XYZ file of N, CA and C in Angstrom:
774
model
N 147.027 -18.397 28.859
C 146.978 -17.509 27.592
C 148.029 -17.956 26.706
N 149.209 -18.593 27.142
C 150.412 -19.084 26.377
C 149.809 -20.165 25.412
N 148.739 -20.868 25.956
C 148.377 -22.085 25.103
C 147.781 -21.597 23.877
N 147.217 -20.340 23.777
C 146.530 -19.915 22.532
C 147.500 -19.283 21.560
N 148.780 -18.947 22.069
C 149.788 -18.376 21.262
C 150.626 -19.367 20.607
N 150.530 -20.621 21.051
C 151.524 -21.627 20.472
C 151.015 -22.041 19.112
N 152.036 -22.345 18.300
C 151.702 -22.729 16.877
C 151.365 -24.261 16.759
N 150.177 -24.601 16.465
C 149.726 -26.027 16.496
C 150.444 -26.785 15.360
N 150.986 -26.101 14.377
C 151.640 -26.842 13.265
C 153.141 -26.905 13.490
N 153.552 -26.376 14.607
C 155.039 -26.567 14.904
C 155.586 -27.909 15.139
N 156.681 -28.227 14.644
C 157.254 -29.589 14.914
C 157.951 -29.671 16.252
N 157.753 -30.878 16.888
C 158.332 -30.942 18.242
C 159.696 -31.457 18.067
N 160.277 -31.795 16.863
C 161.589 -32.323 16.698
C 162.558 -31.145 16.366
N 163.716 -31.368 16.748
C 164.639 -30.277 16.378
C 165.038 -30.320 14.949
N 165.315 -29.053 14.456
C 165.634 -28.842 13.011
C 166.980 -29.442 12.729
N 167.795 -29.666 13.746
C 169.202 -30.231 13.648
C 169.159 -31.740 13.348
N 167.969 -32.336 13.590
C 167.970 -33.896 13.330
C 167.551 -34.082 11.929
N 168.317 -35.012 11.342
C 168.124 -35.475 9.978
C 167.042 -36.651 9.921
N 165.865 -36.336 9.373
C 164.817 -37.518 9.512
C 165.127 -38.590 8.601
N 166.214 -38.413 7.738
C 166.569 -39.577 6.739
C 167.691 -40.445 7.281
N 168.195 -40.131 8.616
C 169.391 -40.880 9.270
C 168.870 -42.326 9.492
N 169.841 -43.276 9.358
C 169.545 -44.626 9.714
C 169.467 -44.817 11.158
N 168.285 -45.121 11.813
C 168.324 -45.242 13.216
C 169.184 -46.430 13.706
N 169.502 -47.419 12.961
C 170.320 -48.395 13.373
C 171.734 -48.047 13.661
N 172.146 -46.868 13.004
C 173.517 -46.500 13.222
C 173.787 -46.007 14.695
N 172.577 -45.630 15.429
C 172.788 -45.092 16.795
C 173.137 -46.233 17.684
N 172.870 -47.528 17.294
C 173.018 -48.675 18.212
C 174.434 -49.312 17.989
N 175.258 -48.645 17.323
C 176.604 -49.276 17.040
C 177.354 -49.487 18.355
N 177.334 -48.570 19.306
C 177.966 -48.904 20.619
C 177.485 -50.163 21.213
N 176.262 -50.302 21.239
C 175.538 -51.501 21.876
C 176.050 -52.785 21.174
N 176.021 -52.671 19.831
C 176.445 -53.847 19.122
C 177.958 -54.230 19.410
N 178.717 -53.185 19.549
C 180.250 -53.274 19.829
C 180.220 -54.041 21.237
N 179.416 -53.652 22.209
C 179.478 -54.275 23.603
C 179.187 -55.734 23.471
N 178.098 -56.057 22.655
C 177.680 -57.479 22.434
C 178.793 -58.285 21.855
N 179.454 -57.603 20.930
C 180.536 -58.436 20.197
C 181.744 -58.664 21.022
N 182.078 -57.634 21.960
C 183.001 -57.897 22.924
C 182.670 -58.994 23.959
N 181.503 -59.052 24.357
C 180.983 -60.095 25.181
C 181.110 -61.354 24.488
N 180.803 -61.547 23.364
C 180.629 -62.843 22.683
C 182.242 -63.231 22.482
N 183.177 -62.233 22.203
C 184.443 -62.531 21.942
C 185.028 -63.087 23.249
N 184.718 -62.414 24.402
C 185.249 -62.732 25.715
C 184.861 -64.123 26.010
N 183.522 -64.421 25.773
C 183.034 -65.835 26.003
C 183.798 -66.929 25.284
N 184.027 -66.634 23.932
C 184.732 -67.507 23.052
C 186.174 -67.780 23.593
N 186.886 -66.628 24.009
C 188.257 -66.936 24.474
C 188.237 -67.743 25.771
N 187.133 -67.380 26.738
C 186.970 -68.365 27.873
C 186.766 -69.826 27.513
N 185.956 -70.148 26.508
C 185.769 -71.547 26.203
C 187.012 -72.116 25.512
N 187.849 -71.314 24.819
C 189.015 -71.869 24.242
C 189.972 -72.122 25.468
N 189.934 -71.371 26.330
C 190.976 -71.541 27.498
C 190.610 -72.689 28.251
N 189.255 -72.976 28.472
C 188.782 -74.180 29.212
C 189.160 -75.376 28.410
N 188.919 -75.231 27.054
C 189.217 -76.508 26.209
C 190.606 -76.820 26.304
N 191.550 -75.756 26.269
C 193.034 -76.151 26.466
C 193.332 -76.814 27.824
N 192.704 -76.276 28.940
C 192.951 -76.894 30.203
C 192.373 -78.354 30.268
N 191.289 -78.604 29.650
C 190.781 -79.910 29.616
C 191.615 -80.908 28.810
N 192.194 -80.241 27.751
C 193.092 -81.009 26.881
C 194.356 -81.403 27.593
N 194.915 -80.377 28.278
C 196.121 -80.578 29.149
C 195.831 -81.631 30.223
N 194.690 -81.486 30.863
C 194.389 -82.524 31.953
C 194.195 -83.839 31.311
N 193.534 -83.936 30.186
C 193.375 -85.371 29.587
C 194.668 -85.868 29.119
N 195.656 -84.952 28.791
C 196.957 -85.484 28.386
C 197.792 -85.895 29.559
N 197.625 -85.123 30.719
C 198.244 -85.549 32.059
C 197.712 -86.901 32.451
N 196.460 -87.132 32.340
C 195.881 -88.413 32.910
C 196.390 -89.498 31.915
N 196.380 -89.268 30.649
C 196.889 -90.282 29.762
C 198.312 -90.651 30.100
N 199.176 -89.660 30.440
C 200.599 -89.994 30.747
C 200.772 -90.507 32.147
N 200.220 -89.907 33.108
C 200.463 -90.145 34.537
C 199.253 -90.711 35.242
N 198.116 -90.920 34.579
C 197.055 -91.399 35.367
C 196.511 -90.146 36.093
N 195.928 -90.402 37.366
C 195.482 -89.363 38.289
C 196.566 -88.674 38.969
N 197.689 -89.288 39.028
C 198.795 -88.751 39.794
C 199.188 -87.300 39.469
N 199.314 -86.479 40.478
C 199.632 -85.032 40.329
C 200.707 -84.493 41.183
N 201.437 -85.452 41.882
C 202.436 -84.884 42.842
C 203.641 -85.915 42.787
N 204.906 -85.374 42.868
C 205.204 -84.022 42.801
C 205.019 -83.508 41.338
N 204.752 -82.183 41.184
C 204.430 -81.542 39.971
C 205.395 -81.854 38.844
N 206.617 -81.876 39.187
C 207.630 -82.154 38.120
C 207.768 -83.557 37.524
N 207.328 -84.518 38.391
C 207.195 -85.866 37.977
C 206.240 -86.547 38.656
N 204.882 -86.485 38.350
C 203.847 -87.106 39.270
C 203.918 -88.628 39.523
N 203.938 -88.916 40.706
C 203.993 -90.293 41.233
C 202.823 -90.759 41.989
N 202.189 -89.758 42.737
C 201.023 -90.115 43.552
C 199.952 -89.073 43.365
N 198.755 -89.410 43.886
C 197.627 -88.325 43.830
C 197.495 -87.687 45.107
N 197.694 -86.426 45.164
C 197.668 -85.636 46.323
C 196.605 -84.430 46.194
N 195.448 -84.448 46.923
C 194.418 -83.382 46.699
C 193.805 -83.303 48.087
N 194.217 -82.409 49.023
C 193.617 -82.250 50.300
C 192.247 -81.865 50.143
N 191.862 -80.953 49.229
C 190.508 -80.365 49.140
C 189.490 -81.388 48.605
N 189.956 -82.438 47.926
C 189.046 -83.515 47.451
C 188.991 -84.709 48.282
N 190.163 -85.084 48.946
C 190.221 -86.384 49.611
C 190.072 -86.297 51.097
N 190.337 -85.289 51.711
C 190.267 -84.986 53.114
C 188.913 -84.403 53.554
N 188.277 -84.976 54.603
C 187.021 -84.479 55.013
C 187.228 -82.921 55.459
N 186.115 -82.222 55.254
C 186.278 -80.686 55.376
C 186.779 -80.323 56.681
N 186.294 -80.980 57.747
C 186.724 -80.666 59.174
C 188.196 -80.907 59.465
N 188.804 -81.787 58.619
C 190.121 -82.149 58.916
C 191.152 -81.446 57.956
N 190.601 -80.774 56.944
C 191.548 -80.116 55.967
C 192.535 -79.166 56.535
N 192.053 -78.216 57.478
C 193.151 -77.356 58.041
C 194.350 -78.046 58.681
N 194.042 -79.106 59.407
C 195.116 -79.796 60.079
C 196.073 -80.500 59.061
N 195.558 -81.086 57.970
C 196.355 -81.776 57.118
C 197.140 -80.681 56.191
N 196.479 -79.631 55.962
C 197.171 -78.564 55.299
C 198.307 -77.898 56.071
N 198.262 -77.744 57.276
C 199.285 -77.341 58.160
C 200.432 -78.390 58.235
N 200.117 -79.608 58.246
C 201.185 -80.626 58.233
C 201.820 -80.627 56.906
N 201.169 -80.443 55.883
C 201.892 -80.409 54.557
C 202.727 -79.180 54.513
N 202.324 -78.051 55.107
C 203.089 -76.853 55.111
C 204.329 -77.104 55.993
N 204.157 -77.812 57.119
C 205.274 -78.135 57.894
C 206.388 -79.009 57.174
N 205.849 -79.923 56.377
C 206.653 -80.624 55.567
C 207.478 -79.778 54.524
N 206.859 -78.895 53.998
C 207.510 -77.926 53.032
C 208.645 -77.095 53.906
N 208.261 -76.672 55.173
C 209.278 -76.056 56.019
C 210.481 -76.829 56.173
N 210.202 -78.236 56.550
C 211.328 -79.137 56.625
C 212.160 -79.363 55.361
N 211.537 -79.264 54.248
C 212.212 -79.411 53.031
C 213.213 -78.092 52.812
N 212.603 -76.842 53.051
C 213.425 -75.705 52.992
C 214.449 -75.806 54.045
N 214.312 -76.185 55.259
C 215.304 -76.268 56.298
C 216.323 -77.195 55.981
N 216.085 -78.324 55.335
C 217.167 -79.338 54.913
C 218.079 -78.541 53.899
N 217.535 -77.773 52.941
C 218.278 -76.958 51.977
C 219.218 -76.048 52.697
N 218.516 -75.234 53.591
C 219.255 -74.152 54.395
C 220.389 -74.767 55.183
N 220.086 -75.904 55.802
C 221.108 -76.519 56.600
C 222.279 -76.846 55.716
N 222.030 -77.507 54.551
C 223.068 -77.845 53.756
C 224.069 -76.464 53.381
N 223.339 -75.412 52.889
C 224.146 -74.201 52.750
C 224.927 -73.646 53.961
N 224.260 -73.938 55.091
C 224.905 -73.616 56.440
C 226.163 -74.286 56.506
N 226.051 -75.587 56.231
C 227.246 -76.545 56.419
C 228.358 -76.229 55.365
N 227.898 -75.718 54.201
C 229.065 -75.251 53.234
C 229.669 -74.094 53.833
N 228.944 -73.123 54.489
C 229.603 -72.030 55.138
C 230.528 -72.495 56.363
N 230.232 -73.476 57.120
C 231.001 -74.029 58.078
C 232.388 -74.599 57.586
N 232.194 -75.226 56.381
C 233.446 -75.731 55.751
C 234.344 -74.599 55.265
N 233.764 -73.527 54.633
C 234.543 -72.347 54.251
C 235.081 -71.648 55.362
N 234.355 -71.584 56.567
C 234.830 -70.918 57.724
C 236.057 -71.539 58.282
N 236.268 -72.880 57.960
C 237.545 -73.551 58.432
C 237.131 -74.469 59.727
N 235.840 -74.884 59.724
C 235.540 -75.846 60.761
C 236.299 -77.233 60.523
N 236.841 -77.687 61.625
C 237.594 -78.923 61.582
C 236.736 -80.108 61.054
N 235.435 -80.073 61.344
C 234.494 -81.225 60.796
C 233.632 -80.773 59.740
N 233.932 -79.620 59.039
C 233.205 -79.189 57.956
C 232.903 -80.107 56.903
N 233.812 -80.966 56.501
C 233.509 -81.959 55.444
C 232.573 -82.946 55.836
N 232.750 -83.423 57.095
C 231.660 -84.440 57.551
C 230.295 -83.719 57.680
N 230.276 -82.564 58.072
C 228.946 -81.809 58.212
C 228.363 -81.688 56.928
N 229.064 -81.256 55.898
C 228.566 -81.133 54.566
C 228.126 -82.338 53.944
N 228.825 -83.520 54.125
C 228.468 -84.830 53.635
C 227.116 -85.246 54.201
N 227.036 -85.124 55.523
C 225.842 -85.543 56.327
C 224.629 -84.651 55.905
N 224.820 -83.299 55.729
C 223.660 -82.550 55.208
C 223.157 -82.724 53.933
N 224.042 -83.169 52.972
C 223.619 -83.579 51.690
C 222.812 -84.876 51.803
N 223.319 -85.882 52.491
C 222.662 -87.061 52.745
C 221.241 -86.914 53.358
N 221.197 -85.970 54.429
C 219.836 -85.652 55.013
C 218.818 -85.170 53.884
N 219.383 -84.298 53.014
C 218.483 -83.660 51.975
C 217.994 -84.732 51.087
N 218.727 -85.649 50.791
C 218.238 -86.704 49.682
C 217.427 -87.853 50.406
N 217.735 -88.073 51.743
C 217.044 -89.112 52.402
C 215.933 -88.750 53.250
N 216.077 -87.850 54.098
C 215.013 -87.285 54.963
C 213.920 -86.733 54.334
N 214.154 -86.002 53.182
C 212.975 -85.348 52.540
C 212.005 -86.397 51.933
N 212.420 -87.387 51.149
C 211.425 -88.311 50.600
C 210.843 -89.277 51.739
N 211.752 -89.633 52.646
C 211.279 -90.658 53.669
C 210.232 -89.881 54.585
N 210.414 -88.700 54.856
C 209.566 -88.054 55.858
C 208.084 -87.844 55.201
N 208.072 -87.720 53.812
C 206.829 -87.546 53.209
C 206.135 -88.948 53.215
N 206.976 -89.964 52.971
C 206.334 -91.257 52.733
C 205.907 -91.951 54.076
N 206.717 -91.749 55.108
C 206.678 -92.435 56.236
C 205.846 -91.733 57.453
N 205.670 -90.372 57.428
C 204.853 -89.806 58.486
C 203.743 -88.918 57.825
N 204.106 -88.067 56.731
C 202.990 -87.275 56.256
C 201.998 -88.067 55.416
N 202.447 -89.026 54.580
C 201.475 -89.759 53.774
C 200.566 -90.564 54.624
N 201.174 -91.282 55.665
C 200.230 -92.132 56.511
C 199.148 -91.388 57.179
N 199.538 -90.227 57.639
C 198.433 -89.463 58.407
C 197.477 -88.818 57.380
N 197.866 -88.457 56.189
C 196.954 -88.090 55.083
C 196.003 -89.178 54.789
N 196.434 -90.363 54.583
C 195.680 -91.441 54.329
C 194.804 -91.808 55.527
N 195.327 -91.641 56.718
C 194.566 -91.945 57.996
C 193.302 -91.025 58.086
N 193.380 -89.731 57.828
C 192.286 -88.873 57.966
C 191.308 -89.083 56.773
N 191.995 -89.480 55.640
C 191.103 -89.832 54.522
C 190.193 -91.076 54.630
N 190.800 -92.115 55.241
C 190.064 -93.364 55.314
C 189.747 -93.836 56.733
N 190.200 -93.098 57.775
C 190.030 -93.410 59.181
C 190.287 -94.858 59.421
N 191.431 -95.273 59.087
C 191.911 -96.667 59.428
C 193.005 -96.600 60.390
N 193.022 -97.417 61.495
C 193.943 -97.359 62.658
C 195.270 -97.564 62.122
N 195.517 -98.422 61.151
C 196.856 -98.724 60.766
C 197.727 -97.547 60.335
N 197.027 -96.612 59.602
C 197.890 -95.338 59.188
C 198.267 -94.553 60.469
N 197.414 -94.451 61.435
C 197.743 -93.699 62.615
C 198.880 -94.218 63.370
N 199.111 -95.470 63.376
C 200.178 -96.167 64.058
C 201.484 -95.929 63.288
N 201.331 -96.067 61.942
C 202.506 -95.663 61.134
C 202.998 -94.298 61.374
N 201.949 -93.356 61.465
C 202.299 -91.935 61.664
C 202.952 -91.753 63.063
N 202.342 -92.389 64.108
C 202.855 -92.091 65.536
C 204.319 -92.722 65.581
N 204.587 -93.815 64.974
C 206.059 -94.438 64.996
C 206.959 -93.453 64.313
N 206.766 -93.257 63.059
C 207.630 -92.489 62.315
C 207.678 -90.925 62.617
N 206.524 -90.422 63.008
C 206.400 -89.070 63.299
C 207.079 -88.819 64.707
N 206.985 -89.761 65.681
C 207.721 -89.712 66.740
C 209.241 -89.695 66.687
N 209.723 -90.520 65.791
C 211.095 -90.656 65.281
C 211.572 -89.342 64.709
N 210.674 -88.721 63.903
C 211.044 -87.482 63.231
C 211.116 -86.288 64.386
N 210.326 -86.313 65.344
C 210.439 -85.257 66.409
C 211.731 -85.458 67.108
N 212.198 -86.727 67.387
C 213.521 -86.857 68.096
C 214.700 -86.402 67.138
N 214.604 -86.739 65.840
C 215.501 -86.260 64.830
C 215.597 -84.787 64.808
N 214.482 -84.037 64.953
C 214.429 -82.610 64.916
C 215.072 -82.004 66.065
N 215.000 -82.615 67.301
C 215.717 -82.233 68.434
C 217.117 -82.359 68.259
N 217.602 -83.566 67.715
C 219.040 -83.888 67.370
C 219.612 -82.826 66.422
N 218.884 -82.284 65.429
C 219.300 -81.405 64.484
C 219.388 -79.923 65.118
N 218.389 -79.697 66.046
C 218.478 -78.320 66.771
C 219.695 -78.137 67.523
N 220.131 -79.236 68.235
C 221.352 -79.242 69.113
C 222.584 -78.866 68.159
N 222.773 -79.561 67.182
C 223.828 -79.161 66.207
C 225.092 -79.732 66.655
N 225.346 -80.978 66.841
C 226.591 -81.628 67.374
C 227.543 -81.651 66.145
N 228.743 -81.234 66.277
C 229.668 -81.119 65.186
C 229.897 -82.426 64.572
N 230.152 -82.479 63.230
C 230.373 -83.725 62.485
C 229.113 -84.522 62.273
N 227.933 -84.061 62.528
C 226.769 -84.781 62.376
C 225.989 -84.263 61.185
N 226.385 -83.251 60.518
C 225.598 -82.818 59.362
C 224.627 -81.689 59.805
N 224.574 -81.318 61.038
C 223.717 -80.250 61.516
C 224.386 -78.910 61.743
N 223.843 -77.910 61.332
C 224.353 -76.549 61.666
C 223.506 -75.833 62.728
N 223.254 -76.701 63.780
C 222.339 -76.185 64.849
C 223.029 -75.237 65.902
N 222.611 -75.396 67.098
C 222.978 -74.427 68.093
C 224.446 -74.537 68.467
N 225.032 -75.654 68.661
C 226.367 -75.751 69.020
C 227.273 -75.249 67.909
N 227.051 -75.559 66.830
C 227.886 -75.029 65.633
C 227.681 -73.593 65.511
N 226.440 -73.097 65.557
C 226.104 -71.704 65.466
C 226.826 -70.843 66.402
N 226.920 -71.196 67.608
C 227.552 -70.585 68.698
C 229.043 -70.555 68.540
N 229.637 -71.593 68.056
C 230.962 -71.685 67.750
C 231.443 -70.638 66.729
N 230.512 -70.554 65.639
C 230.875 -69.804 64.583
C 230.779 -68.208 64.999
N 229.882 -67.880 65.834
C 229.791 -66.558 66.317
C 231.039 -66.266 67.179
N 231.513 -67.283 68.007
C 232.537 -67.022 68.868
C 233.837 -66.933 68.125
N 233.896 -67.527 67.031
C 235.156 -67.386 66.106
C 235.081 -66.180 65.276
N 234.002 -65.485 65.200
C 233.945 -64.215 64.329
C 233.391 -64.575 63.007
N 232.921 -65.774 62.665
C 232.434 -66.064 61.359
C 231.013 -65.807 61.288
N 230.685 -64.412 61.074
C 229.245 -64.035 61.111
C 228.472 -64.617 60.126
N 228.894 -64.686 58.906
C 228.044 -65.324 57.746
C 227.571 -66.695 58.115
N 228.592 -67.523 58.604
C 228.247 -68.889 58.951
C 227.324 -68.889 60.097
N 227.580 -67.999 61.097
C 226.666 -67.943 62.269
C 225.186 -67.635 61.892
N 225.182 -66.643 60.980
C 223.720 -66.191 60.683
C 223.059 -67.330 59.902
N 223.665 -68.012 58.932
C 223.097 -69.155 58.276
C 222.772 -70.357 59.156
N 223.609 -70.484 60.243
C 223.395 -71.538 61.247
C 222.119 -71.145 62.064
N 221.964 -69.915 62.327
C 220.746 -69.377 62.997
C 219.505 -69.618 62.324
N 219.527 -69.364 61.030
C 218.285 -69.501 60.231
C 217.966 -70.965 60.132
N 219.023 -71.803 59.951
C 218.701 -73.325 59.917
C 218.138 -73.822 61.264
N 218.712 -73.288 62.268
C 218.228 -73.695 63.683
C 216.714 -73.228 63.865
N 216.517 -72.064 63.462
C 215.106 -71.523 63.498
C 214.137 -72.535 62.764
N 214.686 -72.910 61.562
C 213.841 -73.849 60.684
C 213.543 -75.028 61.418
N 214.653 -75.684 61.978
C 214.378 -76.990 62.616
C 213.468 -76.783 63.772
N 213.598 -75.643 64.505
C 212.633 -75.417 65.747
C 211.302 -75.262 65.326
N 211.019 -74.419 64.310
C 209.580 -74.044 63.877
C 208.976 -75.475 63.437
N 209.569 -76.202 62.492
C 208.923 -77.397 62.018
C 208.869 -78.508 63.211
N 209.854 -78.485 64.067
C 209.690 -79.416 65.198
C 208.672 -79.132 66.223
N 208.541 -77.967 66.581
C 207.336 -77.484 67.501
C 206.120 -77.690 66.857
N 205.937 -77.314 65.613
C 204.694 -77.430 64.812
C 204.311 -78.821 64.854
N 205.175 -79.656 64.580
C 204.954 -81.161 64.365
C 204.465 -81.730 65.802
N 205.203 -81.314 66.752
C 204.840 -81.760 68.124
C 203.356 -81.266 68.515
N 203.065 -80.111 68.144
C 201.802 -79.654 68.452
C 200.668 -80.342 67.883
N 200.826 -80.695 66.517
C 199.910 -81.520 65.742
C 199.946 -82.994 66.160
N 201.210 -83.474 66.520
C 201.216 -84.710 66.998
C 200.252 -85.052 68.126
N 200.135 -84.106 69.051
C 199.301 -84.265 70.230
C 197.805 -84.086 69.801
N 197.514 -83.302 68.914
C 196.139 -83.155 68.278
C 195.656 -84.506 67.682
N 196.575 -85.003 66.890
C 196.227 -86.277 66.131
C 196.120 -87.477 67.156
N 196.928 -87.471 68.130
C 196.708 -88.439 69.153
C 195.386 -88.390 69.870
N 194.974 -87.150 70.169
C 193.626 -87.034 70.813
C 192.550 -87.480 69.886
N 192.610 -87.043 68.661
C 191.617 -87.526 67.587
C 191.662 -89.120 67.434
N 192.834 -89.639 67.406
C 192.959 -91.106 67.355
C 192.283 -91.811 68.593
N 192.535 -91.367 69.771
C 191.878 -91.816 70.971
C 190.397 -91.717 70.962
N 189.961 -90.568 70.398
C 188.420 -90.273 70.392
C 187.771 -91.147 69.371
N 188.490 -91.442 68.355
C 187.841 -92.272 67.220
C 187.888 -93.709 67.562
N 188.558 -94.136 68.588
C 188.519 -95.551 69.077
C 189.420 -96.367 68.316
N 190.463 -95.869 67.723
C 191.351 -96.704 66.987
C 192.296 -97.469 68.017
N 192.501 -98.776 67.917
C 193.306 -99.558 68.744
C 194.285 -100.416 67.877
N 195.288 -100.993 68.672
C 196.322 -101.710 67.988
C 195.629 -103.000 67.434
N 194.563 -103.569 68.071
C 193.869 -104.658 67.582
C 193.289 -104.405 66.251
N 192.775 -103.268 66.025
C 192.085 -102.804 64.621
C 193.293 -102.713 63.667
N 194.316 -102.153 64.193
C 195.464 -101.985 63.163
C 195.877 -103.288 62.638
N 196.086 -104.303 63.617
C 196.442 -105.713 63.237
C 195.526 -106.361 62.297
N 194.131 -106.067 62.598
C 193.184 -106.688 61.779
C 193.209 -106.204 60.343
N 193.451 -104.841 60.143
C 193.577 -104.170 58.948
C 194.714 -104.668 58.217
N 195.911 -104.859 58.897
C 197.174 -105.406 58.132
C 196.997 -106.814 57.755
N 196.283 -107.634 58.617
C 195.997 -109.086 58.262
C 195.018 -109.091 57.034
N 194.077 -108.284 56.990
C 193.054 -108.432 56.051
C 193.465 -107.793 54.650
N 194.239 -106.726 54.689
C 194.532 -106.024 53.491
C 196.101 -106.131 53.163
N 196.835 -106.376 54.047
C 198.346 -106.514 53.873
C 198.966 -105.210 53.391
N 199.922 -105.278 52.432
C 200.531 -104.074 51.926
C 199.580 -103.046 51.351
N 198.469 -103.634 50.809
C 197.435 -102.819 50.164
C 196.882 -101.866 51.025
N 196.832 -102.027 52.326
C 196.252 -101.207 53.234
C 197.193 -99.790 53.316
N 198.373 -99.916 53.033
C 199.188 -98.781 53.109
C 199.337 -98.108 51.616
N 199.526 -98.896 50.655
C 199.839 -98.299 49.320
C 198.673 -97.884 48.502
N 197.439 -98.274 48.896
C 196.309 -97.851 48.113
C 195.334 -96.883 48.854
N 194.492 -96.254 48.006
C 193.637 -95.277 48.803
C 192.149 -95.816 48.747
N 192.025 -97.050 48.191
C 190.719 -97.517 48.047
C 190.122 -98.080 49.386
């Protein structure tokens, strides 16, 4: 019945709506969103362009070299150069090298505390610790970390034997530093125990931290040394292969990545 009472001439639009309004004005929020999206894309492109320019400038100045960051001398990129299956191992070795670097610094600080605490050999310990920091840090990178990095990258026997020789020496050096014989530049166990016994708690705590650092990096390197030995044996690397690589490539076999 209600169908017959409805006004057929009634407008279905609200009287509050202005029929002369510009319909495009209702789409302003949508246009704002598009403008923001375009602006965001432009900023992203500008950022990428800056990064590319910086990278190009870096390559122009240093070539591909990217390490160390403050003065690039070599190219170091685990994610690009190391096979995927071996990346975790090389990453852990690099982290252990960083722990070694931090331990050398802590050991020097601990030796300073030994000198302040009145240790009779404090001067010798401090001098030794400074020497270790400037000698062991670069040599450890070049003589055992870099060879095994190249070894996993190129699977050449010569690199593995470099690593086994100098990496083994580093393990012995770590044991030596953990012991902490007075006047040797190590704030290891013996020195730390003496500091606690004499009531020099600050020196004892610093010595403890340094000893823990030597122990952590030493045990970590020993663990991966065994893993690398097993990999080397399974890959069939022999001394004869290493000699052949040395004879055919000479120094190039060590200093190049090709």
